[in-house]
Amino acid sequence: MSENEGGAAYAPPSTNSNVQRSVNGGEKRCSLPVWCKAAGVCQASRQGTLTWHERRQEIDFPMASNKPIFFFLLLLFLSLKLQSSSSQTWIKAGYWDSSTSLPVSDINSALFTHLFASFAFINKTSYQIFINSSNEQSFSNFTSIVKLKNPSITTILSIWVVRSESTTFSLIVNETSRRKSFIESSVKTARLYGFHGLNLDLFRFQPTNGTSLGTFLDEWRAEVASESRNTGKTRLLLTMSAGRLPIVNSVNYPIESTKRNLDWVNILAFDYYVPREDRFTGFHAALFDPLGRANTDDGIKEWLKRGFPADKIVLGLPYHGYAWALVKSSDSGINSAASGSAVTVDGSMGYKLIKSFIQNYGYGVEVVYNSTYVVSFCKIGSNWINFDDVEAIKAKVSYAKVKGLLGYTAFQLSNDDNWVLSQAAYGVGTTQPKKHQLLVIVLVTVAAMVLLIMALIYYLQHKVFKSQGLLGALKMSVSLIRTKISGERKQENGDPNLQAFTFATIKAATNNFSNENKLGEGGYGPVYKGELLNGQEIAVKRLSRSSNQGLEEFKNEVNLTAKLQHVNLVRVLGICTENGEKMLVYEFMLNKSLDFYLYDSEMNPKISDFGMAKFFKKDELEANTNRIVGTYGYVPPEYIKKGIYSTKYDVYSFGFLLLQIISGKRNSNLYGCHENLNLLEYAYELWKQGRGAEFFDASLDDSSSSCKLITCMQLALLCVQENPADRPSMVEVFTILKNKSSVAISVPKQPAYSTTRDERTDIGRKKVFSVNDASITQVEPR
């Protein structure tokens, strides 16, 4: 097709079309571009030659129009990118165990994207995998049956490798011919039974050589890729199920090989504490633990720290719990002495059995949801049961989304009670795509409106409002509209720099207070990241409506922080009090959120408030907050165990901080020759044995006074005593630090949170001060 044929190809005008006859018979050429002539801009036919000023006026509208067009295209591009990113599959998987009583036809596959059929086993002679003959029919029809309710479901055959199979599987990964036999048989079996992938269940596998396992994964991936090329079929998915940590018995998982060869890893985050092994009650699947015991969050962080990507981690959700038999029926909390399993042989109970057990017991059973650990538990007679109820499942799925994980896996489906847990997990998982779709629609609509408004403003400015007075009025109207849209206005009373934000503005900025925008949660409510319409990023502290002391705290924080401007203080931008809310709007710290150390874009350290201790009334020696607030590790035992806040709270925190300063050690690690002592226990043991020098940070210079660090260590141990009465007051602490050589110091007892008790008699504290025993920790703002 020639250049001038059809309308699709760009055809430059002929030479003749570019020439006009002037009044004197000569030729003059229009130097304007083709698109200007197409818009009717070229006026070369007018008598005389156009001046540059006239020509500039004529082409000003198309040039100005490019700005809103560019803005519109930018918004459209962003919306398409959002739509593309939201299309990534969010894994909603579940384990079906063939040994249970759940028929394949009863699985509600509409609630899942992937289903694991378990288990295939390893032949110890041929090293090939096989399916028990009694389950062969179920496995043969598995994929076709679950597709009836969900045609897009993906099915994966799971291969069982447990402690008893560890030796066999170790033989396989350590020898080339055995690896070949296993790998080829696994691919053939998956294709034979109609599965779309293979899963290697190493949850309780005891590896002996991480390098050999890496080689095995390389060869497994190469085989499925080769099989796909040769047959033209879609490549089989390869996944693995592992425990909480990427290291077992000092053997590391081959992270690089795992990351390179597997589509994802299921982290089966449960069975941390079980009654057949532990003679004390413990949460078997805690998401968090303020005392640093086994928990899911620490495990996920360890995988990420070793370089494994978050978008290849699928979080395991337990549909089971455990029952302990209490030694004392009066006990009801975590860490209570237990004699072993209850209800079942090993104490394990599926969610369905737990709900039935509670219902059959009758009136009076209270199921408690602990949001600190993200678990549920109850006490029935002398039995203590912990499990994940609906609240815990929802919280864990939200956690997976916030952490950028790939999805979740339910273990196992037969334990669900009428699909209650699966529906709860599915509901959380499906909210995000809807939000993305809504955002795409909003962006396109806004882009079109902006384009239309800017074109209208230009037309009015250049064609109608020629007078400066009308133009000024238009500019003022635009300014008022902009202020209205931003939702910001100055406070009528109080600090002139403090803005009052509308609830609608904050709601839009924080994506309706979504979990994805949640930065953390303090003692009096959550903190969200937000972005105003002008692009400014903010942090919103939303005080809980259920807080009895919320209004007092809100007034204090507004009055204090709004008036203070300092390079190391987070600036308060405004407040929101609409709809009964009490929200504080801060500047957003680019380098970490409000639940951690705060640094601005130039890495200047910041603080956001003045500590919760200062909000208690002056005449109160202690108060009950009904929930844990403050930084874990620095929280005294009376607060953790009973929710009691005493005026010796700050003394305990100071002692803990002092131990960290002189040792340079983390509070989340374990120490000692057996690595079974927390920081407080470790410090006490070394001090008691006269080996305090081993505790100190090597970078600290103690040459000028050999006893000053020992004094600090002894003082710190006094501050972290279990009983608040055994701790010194802050005046006593100050006196000791100021007059180290002339003041006698009491001998500390076993510190708080110790697993063993101090057997020596209680030694009274020495009376060496003129002040009485009352604590005089200040209660005015620091």
Coordinates of C-alpha atoms in Angstrom, one line a residue, residues 73 146 496 562 750:
L73 CA -2.1 8.9 29.6
V146 CA -12.7 -31.2 42.3
P496 CA -2.6 27.6 63.7
A562 CA 1.4 20.0 68.3
Q750 CA 16.9 -14.3 90.2

